[in-house]
PDB file of C-alpha atoms in Angstrom:
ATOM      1  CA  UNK A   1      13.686   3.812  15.059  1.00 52.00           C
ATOM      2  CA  UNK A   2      14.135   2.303  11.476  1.00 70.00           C
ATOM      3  CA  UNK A   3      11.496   1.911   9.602  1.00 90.00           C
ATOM      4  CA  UNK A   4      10.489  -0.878   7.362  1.00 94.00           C
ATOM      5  CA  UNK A   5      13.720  -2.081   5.399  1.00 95.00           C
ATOM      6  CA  UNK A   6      13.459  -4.228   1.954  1.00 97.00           C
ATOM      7  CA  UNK A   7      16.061  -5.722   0.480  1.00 96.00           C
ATOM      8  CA  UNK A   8      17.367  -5.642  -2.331  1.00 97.00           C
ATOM      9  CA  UNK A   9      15.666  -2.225  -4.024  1.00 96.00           C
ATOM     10  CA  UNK A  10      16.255  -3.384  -7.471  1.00 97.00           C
ATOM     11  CA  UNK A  11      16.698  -7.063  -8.349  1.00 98.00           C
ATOM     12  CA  UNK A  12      16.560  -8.215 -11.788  1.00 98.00           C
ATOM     13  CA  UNK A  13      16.373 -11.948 -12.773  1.00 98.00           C
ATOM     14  CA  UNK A  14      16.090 -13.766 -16.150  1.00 97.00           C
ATOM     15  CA  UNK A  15      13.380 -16.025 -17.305  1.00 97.00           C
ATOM     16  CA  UNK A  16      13.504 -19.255 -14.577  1.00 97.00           C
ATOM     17  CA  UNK A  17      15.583 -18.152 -12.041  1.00 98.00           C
ATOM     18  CA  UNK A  18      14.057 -17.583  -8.337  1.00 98.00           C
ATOM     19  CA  UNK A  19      13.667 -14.292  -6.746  1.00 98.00           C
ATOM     20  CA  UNK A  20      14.155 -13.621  -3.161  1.00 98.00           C
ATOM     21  CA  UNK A  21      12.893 -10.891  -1.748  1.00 98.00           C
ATOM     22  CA  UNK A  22      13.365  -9.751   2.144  1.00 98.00           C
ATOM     23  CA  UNK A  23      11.493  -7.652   4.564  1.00 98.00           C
ATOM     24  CA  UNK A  24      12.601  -6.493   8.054  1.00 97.00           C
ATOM     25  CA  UNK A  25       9.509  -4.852   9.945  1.00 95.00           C
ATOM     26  CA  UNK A  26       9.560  -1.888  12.226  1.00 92.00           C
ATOM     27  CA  UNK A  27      10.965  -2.464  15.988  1.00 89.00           C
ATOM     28  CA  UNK A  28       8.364  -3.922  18.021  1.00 85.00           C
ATOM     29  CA  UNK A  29       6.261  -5.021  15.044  1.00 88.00           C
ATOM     30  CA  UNK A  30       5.204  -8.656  14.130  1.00 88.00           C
ATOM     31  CA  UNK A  31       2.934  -8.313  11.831  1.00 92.00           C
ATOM     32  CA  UNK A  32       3.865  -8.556   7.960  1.00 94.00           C
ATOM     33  CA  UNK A  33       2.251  -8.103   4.846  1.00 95.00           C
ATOM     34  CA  UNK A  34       3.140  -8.075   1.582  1.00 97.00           C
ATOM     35  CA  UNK A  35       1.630  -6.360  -1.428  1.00 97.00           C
ATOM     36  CA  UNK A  36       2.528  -6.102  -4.944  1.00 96.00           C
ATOM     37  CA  UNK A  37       2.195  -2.965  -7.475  1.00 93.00           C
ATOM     38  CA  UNK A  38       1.690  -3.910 -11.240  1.00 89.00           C
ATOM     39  CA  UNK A  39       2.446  -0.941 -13.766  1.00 80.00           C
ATOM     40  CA  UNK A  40      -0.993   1.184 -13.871  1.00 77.00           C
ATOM     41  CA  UNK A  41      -2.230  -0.727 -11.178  1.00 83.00           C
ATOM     42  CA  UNK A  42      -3.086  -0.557  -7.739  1.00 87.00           C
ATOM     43  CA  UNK A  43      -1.603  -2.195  -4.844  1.00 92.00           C
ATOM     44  CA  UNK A  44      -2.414  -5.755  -4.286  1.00 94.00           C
ATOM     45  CA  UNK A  45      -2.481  -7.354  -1.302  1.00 93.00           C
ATOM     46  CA  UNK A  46      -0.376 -11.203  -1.510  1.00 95.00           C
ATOM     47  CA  UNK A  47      -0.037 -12.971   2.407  1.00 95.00           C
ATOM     48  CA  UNK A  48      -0.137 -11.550   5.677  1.00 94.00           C
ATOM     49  CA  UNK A  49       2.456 -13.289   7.983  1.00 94.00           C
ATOM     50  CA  UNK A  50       2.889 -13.394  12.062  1.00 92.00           C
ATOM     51  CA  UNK A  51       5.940 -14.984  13.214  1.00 90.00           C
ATOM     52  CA  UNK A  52       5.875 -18.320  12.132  1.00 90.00           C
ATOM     53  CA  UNK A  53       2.417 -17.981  11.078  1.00 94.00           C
ATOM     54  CA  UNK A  54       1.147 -17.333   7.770  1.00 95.00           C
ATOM     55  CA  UNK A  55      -2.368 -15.906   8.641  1.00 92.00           C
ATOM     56  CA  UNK A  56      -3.884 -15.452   5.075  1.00 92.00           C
ATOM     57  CA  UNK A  57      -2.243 -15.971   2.060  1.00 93.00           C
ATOM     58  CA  UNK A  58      -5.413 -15.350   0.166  1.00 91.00           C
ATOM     59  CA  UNK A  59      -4.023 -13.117  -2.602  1.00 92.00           C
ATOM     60  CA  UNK A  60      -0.949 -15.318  -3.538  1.00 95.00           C
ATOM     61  CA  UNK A  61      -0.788 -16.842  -6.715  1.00 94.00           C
ATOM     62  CA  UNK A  62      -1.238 -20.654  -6.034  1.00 91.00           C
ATOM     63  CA  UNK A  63       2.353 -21.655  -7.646  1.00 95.00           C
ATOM     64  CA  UNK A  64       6.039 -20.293  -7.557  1.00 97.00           C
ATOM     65  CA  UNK A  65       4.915 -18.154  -5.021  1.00 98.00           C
ATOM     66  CA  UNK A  66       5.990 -18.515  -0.833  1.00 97.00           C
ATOM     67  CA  UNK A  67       5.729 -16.548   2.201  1.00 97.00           C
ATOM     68  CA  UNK A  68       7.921 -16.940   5.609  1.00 96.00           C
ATOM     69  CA  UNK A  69       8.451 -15.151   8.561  1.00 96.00           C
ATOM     70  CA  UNK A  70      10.799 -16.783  10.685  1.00 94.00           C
ATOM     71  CA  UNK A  71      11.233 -16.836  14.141  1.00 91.00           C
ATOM     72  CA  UNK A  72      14.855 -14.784  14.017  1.00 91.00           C
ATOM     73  CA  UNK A  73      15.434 -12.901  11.063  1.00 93.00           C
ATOM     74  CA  UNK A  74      13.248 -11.301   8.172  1.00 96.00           C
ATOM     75  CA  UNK A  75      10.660 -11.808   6.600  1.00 97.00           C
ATOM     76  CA  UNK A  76      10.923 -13.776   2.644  1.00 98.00           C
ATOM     77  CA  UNK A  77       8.979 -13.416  -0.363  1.00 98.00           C
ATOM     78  CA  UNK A  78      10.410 -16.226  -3.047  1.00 98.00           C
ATOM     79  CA  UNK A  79       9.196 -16.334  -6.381  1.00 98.00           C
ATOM     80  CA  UNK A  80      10.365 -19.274  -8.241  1.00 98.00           C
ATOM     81  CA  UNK A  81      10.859 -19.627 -12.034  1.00 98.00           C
ATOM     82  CA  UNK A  82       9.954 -15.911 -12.355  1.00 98.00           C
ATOM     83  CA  UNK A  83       8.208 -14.942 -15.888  1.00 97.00           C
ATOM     84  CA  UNK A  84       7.940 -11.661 -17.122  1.00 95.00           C
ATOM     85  CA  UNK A  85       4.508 -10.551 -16.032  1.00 94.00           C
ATOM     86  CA  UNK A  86       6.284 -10.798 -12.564  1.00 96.00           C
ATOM     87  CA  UNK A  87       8.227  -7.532 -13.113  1.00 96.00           C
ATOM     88  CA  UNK A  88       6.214  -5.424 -10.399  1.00 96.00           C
ATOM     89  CA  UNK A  89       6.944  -3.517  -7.219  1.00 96.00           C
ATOM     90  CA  UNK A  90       6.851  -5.566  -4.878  1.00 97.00           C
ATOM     91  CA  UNK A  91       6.136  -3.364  -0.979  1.00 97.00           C
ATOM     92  CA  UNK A  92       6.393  -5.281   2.752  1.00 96.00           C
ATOM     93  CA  UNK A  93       4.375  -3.575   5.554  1.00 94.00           C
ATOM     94  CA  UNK A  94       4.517  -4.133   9.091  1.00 92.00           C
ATOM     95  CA  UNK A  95       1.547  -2.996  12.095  1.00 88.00           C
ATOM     96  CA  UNK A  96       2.466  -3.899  15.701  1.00 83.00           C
ATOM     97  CA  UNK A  97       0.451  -6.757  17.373  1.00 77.00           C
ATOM     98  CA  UNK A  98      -2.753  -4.766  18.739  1.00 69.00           C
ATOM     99  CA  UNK A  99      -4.111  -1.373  18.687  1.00 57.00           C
ATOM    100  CA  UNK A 100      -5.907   0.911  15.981  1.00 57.00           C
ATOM    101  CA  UNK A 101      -3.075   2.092  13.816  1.00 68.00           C
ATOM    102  CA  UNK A 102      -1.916   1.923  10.516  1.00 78.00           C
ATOM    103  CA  UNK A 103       0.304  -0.146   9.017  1.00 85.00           C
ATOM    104  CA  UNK A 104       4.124   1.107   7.700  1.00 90.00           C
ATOM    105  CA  UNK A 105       5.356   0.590   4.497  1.00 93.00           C
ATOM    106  CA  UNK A 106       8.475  -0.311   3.197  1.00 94.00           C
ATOM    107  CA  UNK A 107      10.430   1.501   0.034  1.00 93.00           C
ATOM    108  CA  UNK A 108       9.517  -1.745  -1.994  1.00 95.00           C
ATOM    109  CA  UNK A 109      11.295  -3.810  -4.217  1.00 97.00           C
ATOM    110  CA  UNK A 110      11.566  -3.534  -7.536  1.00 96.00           C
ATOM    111  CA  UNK A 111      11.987  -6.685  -9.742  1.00 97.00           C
ATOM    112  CA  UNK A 112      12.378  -6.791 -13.172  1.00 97.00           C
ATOM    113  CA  UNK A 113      12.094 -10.074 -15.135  1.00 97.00           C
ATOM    114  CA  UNK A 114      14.381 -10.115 -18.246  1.00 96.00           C
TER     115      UNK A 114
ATOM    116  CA  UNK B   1     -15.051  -8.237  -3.942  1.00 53.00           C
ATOM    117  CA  UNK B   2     -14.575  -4.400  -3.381  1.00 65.00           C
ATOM    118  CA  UNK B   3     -14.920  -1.682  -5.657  1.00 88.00           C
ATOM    119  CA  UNK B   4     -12.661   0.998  -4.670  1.00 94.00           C
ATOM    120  CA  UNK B   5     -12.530   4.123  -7.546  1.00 96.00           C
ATOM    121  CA  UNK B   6     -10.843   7.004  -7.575  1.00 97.00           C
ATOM    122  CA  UNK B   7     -10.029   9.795 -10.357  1.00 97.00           C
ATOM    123  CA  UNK B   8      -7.017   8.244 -12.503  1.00 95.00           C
ATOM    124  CA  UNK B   9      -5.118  11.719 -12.789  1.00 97.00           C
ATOM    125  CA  UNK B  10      -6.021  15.451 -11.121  1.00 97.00           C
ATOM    126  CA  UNK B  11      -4.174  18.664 -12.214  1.00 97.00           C
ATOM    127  CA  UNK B  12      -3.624  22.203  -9.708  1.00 97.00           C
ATOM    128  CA  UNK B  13      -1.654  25.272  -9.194  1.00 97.00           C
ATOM    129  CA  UNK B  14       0.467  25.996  -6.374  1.00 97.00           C
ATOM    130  CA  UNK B  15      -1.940  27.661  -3.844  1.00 97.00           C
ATOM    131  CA  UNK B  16      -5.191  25.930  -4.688  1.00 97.00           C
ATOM    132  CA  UNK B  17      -7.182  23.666  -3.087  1.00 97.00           C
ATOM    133  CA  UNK B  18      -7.696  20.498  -4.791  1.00 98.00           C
ATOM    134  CA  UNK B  19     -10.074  17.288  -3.738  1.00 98.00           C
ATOM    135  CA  UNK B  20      -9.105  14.138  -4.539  1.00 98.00           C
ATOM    136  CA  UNK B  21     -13.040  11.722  -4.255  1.00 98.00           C
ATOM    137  CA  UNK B  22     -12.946   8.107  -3.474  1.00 98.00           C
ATOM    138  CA  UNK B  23     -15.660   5.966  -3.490  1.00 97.00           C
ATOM    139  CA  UNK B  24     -15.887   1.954  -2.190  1.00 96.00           C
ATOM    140  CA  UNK B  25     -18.107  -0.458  -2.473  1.00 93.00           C
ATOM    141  CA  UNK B  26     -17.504  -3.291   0.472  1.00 88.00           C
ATOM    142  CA  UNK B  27     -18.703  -5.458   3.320  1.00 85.00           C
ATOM    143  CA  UNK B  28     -17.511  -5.187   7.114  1.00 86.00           C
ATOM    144  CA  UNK B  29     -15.950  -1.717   6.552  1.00 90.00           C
ATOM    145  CA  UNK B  30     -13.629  -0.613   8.895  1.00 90.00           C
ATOM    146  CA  UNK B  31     -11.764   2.521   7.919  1.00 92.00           C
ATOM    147  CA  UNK B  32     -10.425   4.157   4.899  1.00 94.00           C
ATOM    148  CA  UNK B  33      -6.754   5.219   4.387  1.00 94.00           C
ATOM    149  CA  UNK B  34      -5.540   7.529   2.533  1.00 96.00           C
ATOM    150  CA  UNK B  35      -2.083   7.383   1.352  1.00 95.00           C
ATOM    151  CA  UNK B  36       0.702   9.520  -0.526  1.00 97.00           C
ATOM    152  CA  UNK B  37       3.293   8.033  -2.799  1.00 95.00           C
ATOM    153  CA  UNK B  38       5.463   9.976  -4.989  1.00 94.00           C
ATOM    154  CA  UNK B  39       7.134   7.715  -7.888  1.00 90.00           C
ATOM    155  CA  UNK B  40       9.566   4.717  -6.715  1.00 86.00           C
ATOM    156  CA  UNK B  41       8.815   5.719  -3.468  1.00 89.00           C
ATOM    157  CA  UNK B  42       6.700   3.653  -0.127  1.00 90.00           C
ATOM    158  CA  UNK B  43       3.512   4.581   0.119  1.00 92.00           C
ATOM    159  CA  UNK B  44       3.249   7.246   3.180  1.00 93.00           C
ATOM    160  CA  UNK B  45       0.623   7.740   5.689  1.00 92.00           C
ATOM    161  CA  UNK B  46      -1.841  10.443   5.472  1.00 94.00           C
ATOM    162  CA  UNK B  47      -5.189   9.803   7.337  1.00 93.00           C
ATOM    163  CA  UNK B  48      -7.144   7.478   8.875  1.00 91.00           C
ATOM    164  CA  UNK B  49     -11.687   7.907   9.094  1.00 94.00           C
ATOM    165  CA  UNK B  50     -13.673   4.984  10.708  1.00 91.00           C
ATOM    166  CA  UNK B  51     -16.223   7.427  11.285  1.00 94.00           C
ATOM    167  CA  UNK B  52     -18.338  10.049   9.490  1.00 96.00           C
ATOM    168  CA  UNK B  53     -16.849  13.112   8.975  1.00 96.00           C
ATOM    169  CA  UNK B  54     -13.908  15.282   8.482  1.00 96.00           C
ATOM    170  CA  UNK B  55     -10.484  14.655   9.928  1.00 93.00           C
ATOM    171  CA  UNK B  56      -8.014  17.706   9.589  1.00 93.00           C
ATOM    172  CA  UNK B  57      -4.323  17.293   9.523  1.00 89.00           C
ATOM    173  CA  UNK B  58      -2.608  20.927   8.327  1.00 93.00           C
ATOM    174  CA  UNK B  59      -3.241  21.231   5.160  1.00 96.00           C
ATOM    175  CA  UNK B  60      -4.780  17.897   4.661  1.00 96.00           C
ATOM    176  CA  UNK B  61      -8.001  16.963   5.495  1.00 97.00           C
ATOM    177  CA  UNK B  62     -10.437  13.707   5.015  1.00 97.00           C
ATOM    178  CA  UNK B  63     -13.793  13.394   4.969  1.00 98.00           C
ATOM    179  CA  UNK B  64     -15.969   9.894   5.214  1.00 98.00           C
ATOM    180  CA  UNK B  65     -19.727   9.114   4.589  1.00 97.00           C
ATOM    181  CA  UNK B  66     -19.894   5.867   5.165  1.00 95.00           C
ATOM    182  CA  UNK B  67     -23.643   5.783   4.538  1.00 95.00           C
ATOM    183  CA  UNK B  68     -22.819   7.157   0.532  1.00 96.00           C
ATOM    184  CA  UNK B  69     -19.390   4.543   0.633  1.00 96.00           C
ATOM    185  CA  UNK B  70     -17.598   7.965   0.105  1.00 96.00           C
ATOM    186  CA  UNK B  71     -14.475  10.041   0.717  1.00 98.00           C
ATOM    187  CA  UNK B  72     -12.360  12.711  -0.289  1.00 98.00           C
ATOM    188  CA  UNK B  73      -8.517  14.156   0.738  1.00 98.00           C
ATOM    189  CA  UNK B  74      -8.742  17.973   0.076  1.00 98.00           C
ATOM    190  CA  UNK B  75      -5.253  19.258  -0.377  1.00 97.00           C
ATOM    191  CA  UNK B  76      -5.060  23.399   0.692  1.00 97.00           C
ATOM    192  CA  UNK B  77      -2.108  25.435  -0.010  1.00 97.00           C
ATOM    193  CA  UNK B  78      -0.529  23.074  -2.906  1.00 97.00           C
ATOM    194  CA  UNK B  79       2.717  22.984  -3.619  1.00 97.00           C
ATOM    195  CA  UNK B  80       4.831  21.523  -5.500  1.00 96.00           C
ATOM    196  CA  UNK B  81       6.234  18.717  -3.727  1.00 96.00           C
ATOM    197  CA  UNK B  82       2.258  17.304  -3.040  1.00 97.00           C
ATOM    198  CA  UNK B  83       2.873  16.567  -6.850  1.00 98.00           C
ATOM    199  CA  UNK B  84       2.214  12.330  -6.221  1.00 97.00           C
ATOM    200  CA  UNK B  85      -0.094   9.496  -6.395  1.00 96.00           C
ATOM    201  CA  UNK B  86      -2.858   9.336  -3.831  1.00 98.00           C
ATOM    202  CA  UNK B  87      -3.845   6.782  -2.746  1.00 96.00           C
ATOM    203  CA  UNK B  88      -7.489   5.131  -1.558  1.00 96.00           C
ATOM    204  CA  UNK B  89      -7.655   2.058   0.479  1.00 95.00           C
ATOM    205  CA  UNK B  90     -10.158   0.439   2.972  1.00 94.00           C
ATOM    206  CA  UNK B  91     -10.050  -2.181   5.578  1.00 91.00           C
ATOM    207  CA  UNK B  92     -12.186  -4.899   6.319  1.00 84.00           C
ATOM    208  CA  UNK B  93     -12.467  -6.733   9.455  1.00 80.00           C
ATOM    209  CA  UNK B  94      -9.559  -6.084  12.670  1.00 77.00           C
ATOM    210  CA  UNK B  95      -6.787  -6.546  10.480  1.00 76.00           C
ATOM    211  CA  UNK B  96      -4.327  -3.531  10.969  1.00 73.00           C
ATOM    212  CA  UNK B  97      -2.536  -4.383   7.640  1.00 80.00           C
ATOM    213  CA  UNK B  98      -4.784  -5.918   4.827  1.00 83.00           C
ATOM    214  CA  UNK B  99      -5.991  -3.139   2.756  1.00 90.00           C
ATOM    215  CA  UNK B 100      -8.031  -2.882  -0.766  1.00 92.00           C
ATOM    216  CA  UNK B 101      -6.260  -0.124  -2.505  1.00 93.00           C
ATOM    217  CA  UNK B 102      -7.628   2.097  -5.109  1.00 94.00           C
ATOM    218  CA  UNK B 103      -5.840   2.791  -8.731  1.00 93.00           C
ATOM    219  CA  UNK B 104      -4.333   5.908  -7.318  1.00 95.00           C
ATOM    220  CA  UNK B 105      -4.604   9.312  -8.133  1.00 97.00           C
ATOM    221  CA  UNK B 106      -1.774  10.830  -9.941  1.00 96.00           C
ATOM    222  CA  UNK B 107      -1.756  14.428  -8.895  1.00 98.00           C
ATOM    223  CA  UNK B 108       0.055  17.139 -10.595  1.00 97.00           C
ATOM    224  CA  UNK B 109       0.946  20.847  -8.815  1.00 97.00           C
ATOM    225  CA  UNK B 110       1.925  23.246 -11.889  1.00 95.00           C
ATOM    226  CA  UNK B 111       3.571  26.784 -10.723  1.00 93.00           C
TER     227      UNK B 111
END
């Protein structure tokens, strides 16, 4: 049983270009989240995504920044017009739909803005 | 908002015991996580408390009070791969997933 795959592990992007990032969750999971890691900081929580649902997207940043989990396929984190203070790790985790668990993180990606 | 600190950086030999404290400040608690991640790595899974006292997992165990909004991970037998960032984080309310995360604890095992 995979765990939670990100893609790509590295992506670098200049000043204004959009950044794309993907997250497949664990089998039988439908739950998403996504969470980003600033240097020195703590993880952050951004949106938390059901299929086809976003179900809070209270720690997005209100512009450049969108969530989707589509019905077939992973999940996408797109950044547009990326600026430097957007260099960050960026991790997807996934929890299955009930039950008292924790939720699985992914190896993360890691985006640096140039 | 939540106020979730931990110890910035911790230093131990191989062998010890070391005990990493976390403490939270929050509304509708429901659990605290801790979590290991060693550099450019996902964060990993340690142990789970919803209730008061000590969970033991080999040679890691947790501990929750969440009367004094306090916790600690005590480490036994350290060696040198537990050398990582540890990680704090609490949920609020049913959801499995959203988490308020601490700084992180950057531990160090010398020989």
């Amino acid at each position: 049983n995979a765990g939670v795959m990100q893609n790509p592990r590295h992506l670098v992007r200049r000043r204004g270009q959009e950044a794309r990032l993907r997250c497949s969750p664990m089998k039988g999971h439908s739950h998403v989240y996504w969470y980003r890691q600033l240097p020195e900081e703590g993880l952050k929580f951004m949106v938390y995504l059901q299929k086809e649902n976003i179900i809070d997207e209270s720690g997005m940043p209100k512009e450049r920044f969108s969530a989707e989990f589509p019905k077939e396929g992973p999940s996408i984190l797109r950044i547009q017009q990326v600026v430097r203070g957007d260099s960050a790790a960026y991790f997807c985790a996934s929890s299955p739909p009930g039950g008292d668990t924790e939720a699985f993180f992914g190896q993360g990606t890691r985006l640096t803005v140039v | 908002g939540q106020n979730i600190d931990q110890p910035t950086e911790m230093t131990a030999t191989e062998g010890a015991i070391v005990q990493i404290n976390c403490t939270y400040q929050t509304s509708g608690f429901n659990g605290l996580f801790w979590y290991q991640q060693h550099a450019g790595e996902a964060p990993t899974f340690l142990s789970y408390n919803v209730l008061d006292g000590l969970e033991e997992k080999g040679r890691f165990s947790s501990f929750l009070s969440r009367s004094k909004g306090y916790s600690y991970l005590l480490l036994k037998e350290l060696q040198m791969k537990d050398s990582a960032s540890y990680l704090c984080a609490v949920r609020r309310g049913s959801t499995l997933g959203r988490l308020y995360f601490g700084r992180g604890t950057q531990l160090t095992v010398w020989p």
